[in-house]
Coordinates of C-alpha atoms in Angstrom, one line a residue:
X1 CA 133.4 125.7 94.1
X2 CA 133.5 128.8 92.0
X3 CA 130.5 129.3 89.7
X4 CA 130.3 131.5 86.6
X5 CA 127.4 133.9 86.0
X6 CA 124.2 132.0 85.3
X7 CA 122.8 132.0 81.8
X8 CA 119.0 132.5 81.8
X9 CA 117.0 131.8 78.6
X10 CA 114.4 134.4 77.5
X11 CA 111.7 131.7 77.8
X12 CA 112.4 131.4 81.5
X13 CA 111.0 134.8 82.4
X14 CA 107.6 133.8 80.9
X15 CA 107.6 130.2 82.2
X16 CA 107.2 131.1 85.9
X17 CA 108.7 132.9 88.8
X18 CA 111.6 130.6 89.5
X19 CA 114.4 132.7 87.9
X20 CA 113.0 136.0 88.9
X21 CA 114.9 137.8 91.7
X22 CA 113.1 138.1 95.0
X23 CA 113.9 141.8 95.6
X24 CA 116.5 143.6 93.6
X25 CA 116.0 144.4 89.9
X26 CA 112.4 143.3 89.9
X27 CA 111.1 146.7 88.7
X28 CA 113.6 146.7 85.8
X29 CA 112.6 143.2 84.7
X30 CA 108.9 144.0 85.0
X31 CA 109.4 147.1 82.8
X32 CA 111.1 144.9 80.2
X33 CA 109.1 141.7 80.4
X34 CA 105.8 142.5 82.1
X35 CA 104.5 141.1 85.4
X36 CA 106.1 138.1 87.0
X37 CA 104.0 135.1 86.0
X38 CA 102.7 132.4 88.3
X39 CA 103.4 128.7 87.3
X40 CA 100.8 127.3 85.0
X41 CA 98.7 124.4 86.2
X42 CA 100.7 121.2 85.8
X43 CA 104.1 122.8 85.6
X44 CA 107.1 122.8 87.9
X45 CA 110.9 123.3 87.9
X46 CA 113.5 120.6 88.2
X47 CA 117.3 120.5 88.2
X48 CA 120.0 118.3 86.8
X49 CA 123.8 118.0 86.9
X50 CA 125.6 117.4 83.6
X51 CA 129.3 117.1 84.2
X52 CA 130.3 120.6 85.2
X53 CA 126.9 122.2 84.5
X54 CA 123.8 122.5 86.6
X55 CA 120.7 123.0 84.4
X56 CA 117.2 124.3 85.5
X57 CA 114.4 122.9 83.5
X58 CA 110.7 123.7 83.1
X59 CA 108.5 120.6 83.3
X60 CA 105.0 121.0 82.1
X61 CA 101.9 119.1 80.7
X62 CA 103.0 116.6 78.1
X63 CA 102.7 117.5 74.5
X64 CA 104.2 114.9 72.3
X65 CA 105.3 117.2 69.5
X66 CA 106.9 119.8 71.9
X67 CA 108.7 117.0 73.7
X68 CA 110.2 115.7 70.5
X69 CA 110.9 118.9 68.6
X70 CA 111.9 121.4 71.3
X71 CA 113.0 119.6 74.4
X72 CA 115.7 117.1 75.1
X73 CA 115.0 113.4 74.7
X74 CA 113.9 111.5 77.8
X75 CA 116.1 108.6 78.7
X76 CA 114.7 105.3 79.9
X77 CA 115.3 105.9 83.6
X78 CA 113.5 109.2 83.3
X79 CA 110.5 107.7 81.5
X80 CA 110.4 105.0 84.2
X81 CA 110.4 107.7 86.8
X82 CA 107.5 109.4 85.1
X83 CA 105.5 106.1 85.1
X84 CA 106.3 105.6 88.8
X85 CA 105.2 109.1 89.6
X86 CA 101.9 108.4 88.0
X87 CA 101.5 105.3 90.2
X88 CA 102.8 107.1 93.3
X89 CA 100.4 110.1 93.2
X90 CA 97.2 108.2 94.1
X91 CA 99.0 106.8 97.1
X92 CA 99.3 110.3 98.5
X93 CA 96.1 111.9 97.1
X94 CA 93.7 109.0 97.0
X95 CA 90.3 110.7 96.5
X96 CA 90.8 114.1 94.9
X97 CA 92.1 113.4 91.4
X98 CA 90.2 114.3 88.2
X99 CA 91.9 112.0 85.7
X100 CA 95.2 110.3 86.2
X101 CA 94.9 108.8 82.8
X102 CA 94.7 112.2 81.1
X103 CA 97.6 113.6 83.2
X104 CA 99.9 110.7 82.4
X105 CA 98.8 109.8 78.8
X106 CA 101.8 111.6 77.3
X107 CA 105.4 112.3 78.5
X108 CA 106.0 115.7 80.1
X109 CA 107.4 118.6 78.1
X110 CA 110.9 119.6 79.4
X111 CA 112.3 122.9 78.3
X112 CA 115.6 124.7 79.2
X113 CA 115.3 127.7 81.5
X114 CA 118.8 128.4 82.9
X115 CA 122.2 126.9 83.6
X116 CA 125.3 127.7 85.6
X117 CA 128.8 126.3 85.1
X118 CA 132.1 126.3 86.9
X119 CA 134.1 126.3 83.6
X120 CA 133.8 128.3 80.4
X121 CA 131.8 126.7 77.6
X122 CA 128.3 126.0 76.3
X123 CA 126.3 123.1 77.8
X124 CA 124.8 120.5 75.4
X125 CA 121.1 121.1 75.8
X126 CA 120.1 118.5 73.3
X127 CA 121.7 115.5 75.1
X128 CA 119.1 113.1 76.5
X129 CA 118.2 113.6 80.2
X130 CA 118.1 110.5 82.3
X131 CA 118.1 109.3 85.9
X132 CA 115.5 109.2 88.7
X133 CA 116.0 112.7 90.2
X134 CA 112.9 114.2 88.6
X135 CA 110.7 111.7 90.4
X136 CA 109.3 114.0 93.1
X137 CA 109.1 117.0 90.7
X138 CA 107.0 114.8 88.4
X139 CA 104.7 113.9 91.3
X140 CA 104.1 117.6 92.2
X141 CA 103.5 118.5 88.6
X142 CA 101.0 115.7 88.2
X143 CA 99.3 116.8 91.5
X144 CA 99.0 120.3 90.1
X145 CA 97.5 118.9 87.0
X146 CA 94.9 116.6 88.5
X147 CA 93.9 119.1 91.2
X148 CA 93.7 121.9 88.6
X149 CA 95.8 124.0 91.1
X150 CA 99.1 125.7 90.3
X151 CA 102.1 124.6 92.3
X152 CA 103.6 127.5 94.3
X153 CA 106.6 129.0 92.6
X154 CA 108.8 129.1 95.7
X155 CA 109.1 125.4 95.9
X156 CA 111.4 122.9 94.1
X157 CA 111.9 119.2 94.7
X158 CA 115.0 117.0 94.1
X159 CA 114.3 113.4 95.0
X160 CA 113.5 110.1 93.5
X161 CA 110.1 108.4 93.9
X162 CA 109.2 104.7 93.5
X163 CA 105.8 103.3 92.4
X164 CA 104.8 103.0 96.0
X165 CA 105.4 106.7 96.7
X166 CA 108.5 106.2 98.8
X167 CA 110.9 109.1 98.4
X168 CA 114.6 108.3 97.8
X169 CA 118.0 110.2 97.6
X170 CA 119.5 111.6 94.4
X171 CA 123.1 112.2 93.3
X172 CA 124.9 115.6 92.9
X173 CA 122.9 117.2 95.6
X174 CA 125.6 119.7 96.5
X175 CA 125.9 121.0 92.9
X176 CA 122.1 121.1 92.5
X177 CA 121.6 123.2 95.6
X178 CA 124.4 125.6 94.6
X179 CA 122.8 125.8 91.1
X180 CA 119.3 126.5 92.6
X181 CA 120.6 129.3 94.8
X182 CA 122.4 130.9 91.8
X183 CA 119.7 130.4 89.1
X184 CA 116.4 130.4 91.0
X185 CA 116.5 133.1 93.6
X186 CA 112.7 133.0 93.9
X187 CA 112.8 129.5 95.2
X188 CA 112.9 129.4 99.0
X189 CA 111.8 125.8 99.8
X190 CA 113.6 122.6 98.7
X191 CA 112.0 119.3 99.2
X192 CA 114.4 116.3 99.6
X193 CA 114.3 112.7 100.8
X194 CA 114.4 112.4 104.6
X195 CA 117.7 110.4 104.2
X196 CA 119.4 113.5 102.6
X197 CA 118.0 116.1 105.0
X198 CA 121.2 116.7 107.0
X199 CA 123.3 116.8 103.8
X200 CA 121.0 119.2 102.1
X201 CA 120.7 121.5 105.1
X202 CA 124.5 121.7 105.3
X203 CA 124.7 122.8 101.6
X204 CA 121.7 125.1 101.7
X205 CA 122.7 126.9 104.9
X206 CA 120.3 129.8 105.3
X207 CA 119.6 130.3 101.6
X208 CA 116.8 127.6 101.4
X209 CA 114.4 126.0 103.8
X210 CA 115.0 122.3 103.4
X211 CA 111.9 120.1 103.9
X212 CA 112.5 116.3 104.4
X213 CA 109.8 113.9 103.2
X214 CA 109.6 110.1 103.3
X215 CA 106.6 109.7 101.1
X216 CA 105.0 111.5 98.1
X217 CA 101.9 112.4 100.3
X218 CA 104.1 114.5 102.6
X219 CA 105.5 116.4 99.6
X220 CA 102.0 117.1 98.2
X221 CA 100.9 118.3 101.6
X222 CA 104.0 120.6 102.0
X223 CA 103.6 122.0 98.5
X224 CA 99.9 122.7 98.4
X225 CA 99.0 122.9 102.1
X226 CA 95.6 124.4 102.9
X227 CA 94.6 124.5 99.2
X228 CA 93.9 120.8 99.4
X229 CA 91.2 121.4 102.0
X230 CA 89.7 124.3 100.0
X231 CA 89.4 122.0 96.9
X232 CA 87.5 119.4 98.9
X233 CA 85.2 122.1 100.4
X234 CA 84.6 123.5 96.9
X235 CA 83.5 120.0 95.7
X236 CA 80.4 120.3 97.9
X237 CA 78.9 122.8 95.5
X238 CA 78.5 120.0 93.0
X239 CA 76.1 117.3 94.4
X240 CA 77.3 114.7 91.9
X241 CA 80.9 115.3 92.7
X242 CA 80.2 115.3 96.4
X243 CA 78.4 112.0 96.2
X244 CA 81.2 110.5 94.1
X245 CA 83.8 111.6 96.7
X246 CA 81.7 110.2 99.6
X247 CA 81.5 106.9 97.8
X248 CA 85.3 107.0 97.2
X249 CA 86.0 107.7 100.8
X250 CA 83.8 104.8 101.9
X251 CA 85.2 102.4 99.3
X252 CA 88.8 103.2 100.3
X253 CA 88.0 102.7 104.0
X254 CA 86.1 99.5 103.3
X255 CA 88.4 97.7 100.9
X256 CA 91.7 99.7 101.1
X257 CA 93.5 100.0 97.8
X258 CA 96.6 98.5 96.2
X259 CA 97.6 102.1 95.6
X260 CA 97.1 103.3 99.2
X261 CA 100.0 103.4 101.6
X262 CA 99.2 106.6 103.5
X263 CA 95.9 107.0 105.3
X264 CA 96.5 110.6 106.4
X265 CA 94.9 112.1 103.3
X266 CA 91.8 109.9 103.7
X267 CA 91.5 110.8 107.4
X268 CA 92.0 114.5 106.7
X269 CA 89.6 114.6 103.8
X270 CA 86.8 112.7 105.5
X271 CA 87.1 115.1 108.5
X272 CA 86.9 118.1 106.3
X273 CA 83.8 116.7 104.6
X274 CA 82.1 115.9 107.8
X275 CA 82.8 119.4 109.2
X276 CA 82.0 121.4 106.0
X277 CA 79.4 119.4 104.1
X278 CA 76.3 120.5 106.1
X279 CA 73.5 119.2 103.9
X280 CA 74.4 115.5 103.3
X281 CA 72.0 112.7 104.1
X282 CA 72.3 110.6 107.3
X283 CA 73.5 107.6 105.2
X284 CA 76.2 109.7 103.6
X285 CA 77.3 111.1 107.0
X286 CA 77.7 107.6 108.4
X287 CA 79.7 106.6 105.4
X288 CA 82.0 109.5 105.9
X289 CA 82.2 108.9 109.7
X290 CA 83.1 105.2 109.0
X291 CA 85.8 106.3 106.6
X292 CA 87.2 108.8 109.0
X293 CA 87.3 106.2 111.9
X294 CA 88.9 103.5 109.8
X295 CA 91.5 105.9 108.4
X296 CA 92.3 107.2 111.9
X297 CA 92.7 103.7 113.1
X298 CA 95.1 102.9 110.3
X299 CA 97.0 106.2 110.8
X300 CA 97.3 106.5 114.6
X301 CA 95.4 103.5 116.1
X302 CA 92.6 105.7 117.3
X303 CA 89.1 106.9 116.1
X304 CA 85.6 106.2 117.4
X305 CA 82.6 104.9 115.5
X306 CA 79.1 103.9 116.4
X307 CA 77.1 101.0 115.0
X308 CA 75.3 101.9 111.7
X309 CA 71.8 103.4 111.9
X310 CA 68.9 101.1 111.8
X311 CA 68.5 99.5 108.3
X312 CA 71.8 100.8 107.1
X313 CA 73.6 97.4 107.1
X314 CA 70.6 95.4 105.8
X315 CA 70.2 97.7 102.8
X316 CA 73.7 96.6 101.6
X317 CA 74.8 93.4 99.8
X318 CA 76.0 90.6 102.1
X319 CA 79.7 91.0 101.2
X320 CA 79.6 94.7 102.0
X321 CA 78.0 93.9 105.3
X322 CA 80.8 91.4 106.0
X323 CA 83.5 94.0 105.2
X324 CA 81.8 96.7 107.3
X325 CA 81.4 94.5 110.3
X326 CA 85.0 93.2 110.0
X327 CA 86.1 96.9 110.3
X328 CA 83.8 97.5 113.2
X329 CA 85.2 94.5 115.1
X330 CA 88.8 95.6 114.4
X331 CA 87.8 99.1 115.5
X332 CA 86.4 97.7 118.7
X333 CA 89.6 95.8 119.3
X334 CA 91.8 98.8 118.8
X335 CA 89.6 101.7 120.2
X336 CA 86.9 100.0 122.3
X337 CA 84.2 101.4 120.1
X338 CA 81.6 100.1 119.2
X339 CA 80.5 98.1 122.2
X340 CA 82.2 94.7 122.2
X341 CA 79.1 92.6 122.9
X342 CA 77.1 94.3 120.2
X343 CA 79.8 94.0 117.5
X344 CA 80.6 90.4 118.4
X345 CA 76.9 89.5 118.0
X346 CA 76.8 91.3 114.6
X347 CA 79.9 89.3 113.5
X348 CA 78.7 85.9 114.7
X349 CA 75.4 86.4 112.8
X350 CA 77.4 86.7 109.6
X351 CA 79.7 83.7 110.2
X352 CA 77.2 81.0 109.4
X353 CA 79.6 78.9 107.2
X354 CA 82.3 76.5 108.0
X355 CA 85.8 78.0 107.8
X356 CA 86.8 75.9 104.8
X357 CA 83.7 77.2 103.0
X358 CA 84.3 80.9 103.8
X359 CA 85.1 83.6 101.4
X360 CA 88.2 85.7 101.8
X361 CA 86.1 88.5 103.3
X362 CA 84.5 86.1 105.8
X363 CA 88.0 84.8 106.7
X364 CA 89.1 88.4 107.4
X365 CA 86.0 88.9 109.6
X366 CA 87.0 85.8 111.6
X367 CA 90.5 87.2 111.9
X368 CA 89.2 90.5 113.2
X369 CA 87.1 88.6 115.8
X370 CA 90.1 86.6 116.9
X371 CA 92.0 89.9 117.3
X372 CA 89.2 91.1 119.6
X373 CA 89.2 87.8 121.5
X374 CA 93.0 88.3 122.2
X375 CA 92.4 91.4 124.3
X376 CA 89.1 90.4 125.9
X377 CA 90.2 87.3 127.8
X378 CA 90.0 84.6 125.1
X379 CA 93.6 84.6 123.8
X380 CA 93.8 80.7 123.6
X381 CA 90.8 80.7 121.3
X382 CA 92.4 83.4 119.3
X383 CA 95.6 81.4 118.8
X384 CA 93.6 78.4 117.5
X385 CA 91.6 80.6 115.2
X386 CA 94.7 82.5 113.7
X387 CA 96.4 79.2 112.9
X388 CA 93.3 77.9 111.2
X389 CA 92.9 81.2 109.3
X390 CA 96.5 81.2 108.0
X391 CA 96.1 77.7 106.7
X392 CA 92.6 78.5 105.2
X393 CA 94.0 81.5 103.2
X394 CA 96.9 79.3 102.0
X395 CA 94.5 76.6 100.9
X396 CA 92.7 79.0 98.6
X397 CA 96.0 80.4 97.3
X398 CA 95.3 83.8 98.9
X399 CA 99.0 84.2 99.7
X400 CA 98.8 87.9 100.1
X401 CA 96.3 87.5 103.0
X402 CA 98.4 84.9 104.9
X403 CA 100.8 87.3 106.6
X404 CA 98.2 88.9 109.1
X405 CA 96.9 85.7 110.7
X406 CA 100.4 84.1 110.6
X407 CA 101.8 87.1 112.4
X408 CA 99.1 86.8 115.1
X409 CA 99.7 83.0 115.3
X410 CA 103.4 83.5 115.9
X411 CA 102.9 86.4 118.4
X412 CA 100.2 84.5 120.4
X413 CA 102.2 81.3 120.4
X414 CA 105.0 83.2 122.2
X415 CA 102.6 85.1 124.5
X416 CA 100.9 81.9 125.6
X417 CA 104.2 80.0 125.9
X418 CA 103.2 77.4 123.3
X419 CA 106.5 76.3 121.9
X420 CA 105.1 73.7 119.6
X421 CA 102.7 76.2 118.0
X422 CA 105.5 78.6 117.4
X423 CA 107.5 75.9 115.7
X424 CA 104.6 75.2 113.4
X425 CA 104.3 78.9 112.6
X426 CA 108.0 79.0 111.8
X427 CA 107.7 76.0 109.5
X428 CA 104.6 77.5 107.9
X429 CA 106.5 80.8 107.2
X430 CA 109.3 78.9 105.6
X431 CA 106.8 77.1 103.3
X432 CA 105.1 80.4 102.4
X433 CA 108.5 81.9 101.5
X434 CA 108.7 79.4 98.6
X435 CA 105.1 79.9 97.4
X436 CA 105.8 82.8 95.0
X437 CA 102.8 84.9 96.1
X438 CA 104.0 85.7 99.6
X439 CA 105.7 89.0 98.9
X440 CA 105.9 92.7 99.8
X441 CA 106.1 93.7 103.5
X442 CA 103.9 90.8 104.7
X443 CA 106.9 88.4 105.3
X444 CA 108.7 91.2 107.2
X445 CA 105.7 91.5 109.6
X446 CA 105.8 87.8 110.1
X447 CA 109.5 87.9 110.7
X448 CA 109.0 90.5 113.5
X449 CA 106.2 88.4 115.0
X450 CA 108.4 85.3 115.0
X451 CA 111.2 87.3 116.7
X452 CA 108.7 88.5 119.3
X453 CA 107.4 85.0 119.8
X454 CA 110.8 83.6 120.3
X455 CA 111.8 86.3 122.8
X456 CA 108.5 85.8 124.8
X457 CA 109.5 82.1 125.1
X458 CA 113.1 82.8 125.9
X459 CA 114.2 86.4 126.7
X460 CA 117.8 85.2 126.4
X461 CA 117.5 84.3 122.7
X462 CA 120.4 86.4 121.4
X463 CA 119.8 85.5 117.8
X464 CA 116.2 86.7 117.9
X465 CA 117.3 89.9 119.7
X466 CA 119.9 90.5 117.0
X467 CA 117.2 90.1 114.3
X468 CA 115.1 92.6 116.1
X469 CA 118.0 95.1 116.1
X470 CA 118.5 94.6 112.4
X471 CA 114.9 95.3 111.7
X472 CA 115.0 98.4 114.0
X473 CA 117.8 99.8 111.9
X474 CA 116.3 99.0 108.5
X475 CA 115.0 102.4 107.2
X476 CA 113.2 100.7 104.4
X477 CA 110.6 99.3 106.9
X478 CA 107.6 101.3 108.0
X479 CA 108.2 103.2 111.3
X480 CA 105.7 101.3 113.3
X481 CA 107.6 98.0 112.4
X482 CA 110.9 99.6 113.3
X483 CA 109.7 101.0 116.7
X484 CA 108.2 97.6 117.6
X485 CA 111.4 95.9 116.7
X486 CA 113.3 98.4 118.8
X487 CA 111.3 97.4 121.8
X488 CA 112.2 93.7 121.3
X489 CA 115.8 94.5 120.6
X490 CA 116.2 95.7 124.2
X491 CA 118.8 98.2 125.3
X492 CA 120.6 98.1 122.0
X493 CA 117.9 100.2 120.3
X494 CA 116.6 102.2 123.3
X495 CA 118.3 105.3 122.1
X496 CA 116.6 105.0 118.7
X497 CA 113.2 104.8 120.4
X498 CA 114.0 107.7 122.7
X499 CA 115.0 109.9 119.8
X500 CA 111.9 109.2 117.8
X501 CA 109.7 109.7 120.9
X502 CA 111.4 113.0 121.7
X503 CA 110.6 114.0 118.1
X504 CA 106.9 113.5 118.8
X505 CA 106.3 110.1 117.2
X506 CA 103.3 108.6 119.2
X507 CA 104.1 105.0 118.1
X508 CA 107.7 105.4 119.3
X509 CA 106.4 106.7 122.6
X510 CA 104.1 103.8 123.0
X511 CA 106.9 101.3 122.3
X512 CA 109.2 103.1 124.7
X513 CA 106.5 102.7 127.4
X514 CA 106.3 99.0 126.6
X515 CA 110.1 98.7 126.8
X516 CA 109.9 100.4 130.3
X517 CA 107.2 97.9 131.2
X518 CA 109.3 95.0 130.1
X519 CA 112.2 96.3 132.3
X520 CA 109.9 96.9 135.3
X521 CA 108.6 93.3 135.1
X522 CA 112.2 91.9 134.7
X523 CA 113.2 93.5 138.0
X524 CA 109.8 92.7 139.7
X525 CA 109.1 96.4 140.3
X526 CA 105.3 96.3 140.6
X527 CA 104.9 100.0 141.2
X528 CA 106.8 100.9 138.1
X529 CA 104.9 98.3 136.0
X530 CA 101.6 99.8 137.2
X531 CA 102.7 103.3 136.2
X532 CA 103.6 102.0 132.8
X533 CA 100.1 100.5 132.4
X534 CA 98.6 103.8 133.4
X535 CA 100.8 105.6 130.7
X536 CA 99.8 103.0 128.1
X537 CA 96.1 103.6 128.9
X538 CA 96.6 107.2 127.9
X539 CA 98.6 106.4 124.8
X540 CA 96.4 103.6 123.5
X541 CA 93.2 103.4 125.6
X542 CA 91.3 100.8 123.5
X543 CA 93.4 97.7 123.9
X544 CA 94.4 98.6 127.5
X545 CA 90.7 99.1 128.5
X546 CA 89.9 95.7 127.1
X547 CA 92.8 94.0 128.8
X548 CA 92.0 95.7 132.1
X549 CA 88.3 94.7 131.8
X550 CA 89.5 91.1 131.3
X551 CA 91.6 91.4 134.6
X552 CA 94.9 91.0 132.8
X553 CA 98.0 91.3 135.0
X554 CA 100.8 93.7 134.0
X555 CA 102.7 90.7 132.6
X556 CA 99.7 89.6 130.5
X557 CA 99.4 93.2 129.2
X558 CA 103.0 93.2 128.2
X559 CA 102.6 89.8 126.5
X560 CA 99.2 90.3 124.9
X561 CA 99.4 93.9 123.8
X562 CA 98.8 93.6 120.1
X563 CA 101.3 96.1 118.7

């Protein structure tokens, strides 16, 4: 495509470095316009395609009068994208914001910087802007605002973002990249959705470094890098701010968050605080250690933690104690720390009510204990407990909590070859699908567990294996679900697992080892099976250590391994 000479507005030179050349003519522009400016806090650049015109816009802190009088009107899809960006940011930056309310209270100001066309004429700069393609740019601008840290001027993003922080593709990418290269020579990094990485790379060639991201958290990390760590370290200078952050880390680890889908920022932040905050109290240090361990478990199924110091638990309200011990039990099941006997005793001391009289937090503690029983030689007890828990959550209309015990129920029914129990789990799943509150990814986890249960009962179940293959190919599912589904899909998805494992994904590598174990058992190759168990012990030492301590055979390891 042949492009005409870009038009650059006078305001663009003062807005930031985007339109400034990287090398040639810089001295001449500096002589005429002064030094090249850095982007202001809260501002970024974004690009649109309007028919035969690509336009570069300056997006900055919202000022209602400026937005109405000087900038184009924001269409409904763009306003929705702004709202979604405000919801998505805390999912990628859960503990460092100052005020999301202040940052999102007014729509952003959008001002024209430059345009380039492939036909003569003047673009309509007053036409409303609409569509989702500003989503990731909005997230980065908001991150700059709440962090009080300017976004680097060499980066631009072109991707949509939903309220959960998932990054999606945009239209007109070829034209947008060509326009960025022509209008914004200072830009060297382009952030796009993972699904458009190959397309963007082909269009960018060597002119831009294309960075693929699947979630807003990855985009924030790419754009700001080490400055996030520096901001957290700087917070230690303010004791009140440091205490608030410590409490925020602990609360997120203890209760999770409806907004939290990426544990990496919590894990990273807690580690930095532990390493750099040298004068915190022992109580605060344990709270941060707890947060780091829980976040590490969620992120990579690892992390070690000790039992709390003497008096630490008893100084907290009962429900906080229940939540903490539930995490310690789950931590023990997954990482073999703390000691199983000690943590089981702490859990049983809190479970002094009948299951039908238990609170949701106490039911979750029972679920964690059943998870530990699965890998410590008490799998039949765990199966009974998980069925009871699924029904107990349903009885109190806690539909959002049903998926976890139901998944365990289905998985264990297959592992223990209990066909009748698996049939009850399938019927219960069908009932929950009509409940109205059984939504989100929970039903998909149950679907995978049912597939797994059916294949453990009958490896020749082609319908279940086809369902596993469909889940493995579903890019809307989290990677850990897809890699597990790939294992159960068999040879049809082995190449997918190998590719992800070769790319360094530890969860894919683990499932590839499990697939190798399945194959070794199918051909009765005891030596190969033993080697697979040894490999698993290095990849996921916690559950394998428990299963070995319980004298589980290689077949029992393959059937009872929890992931």
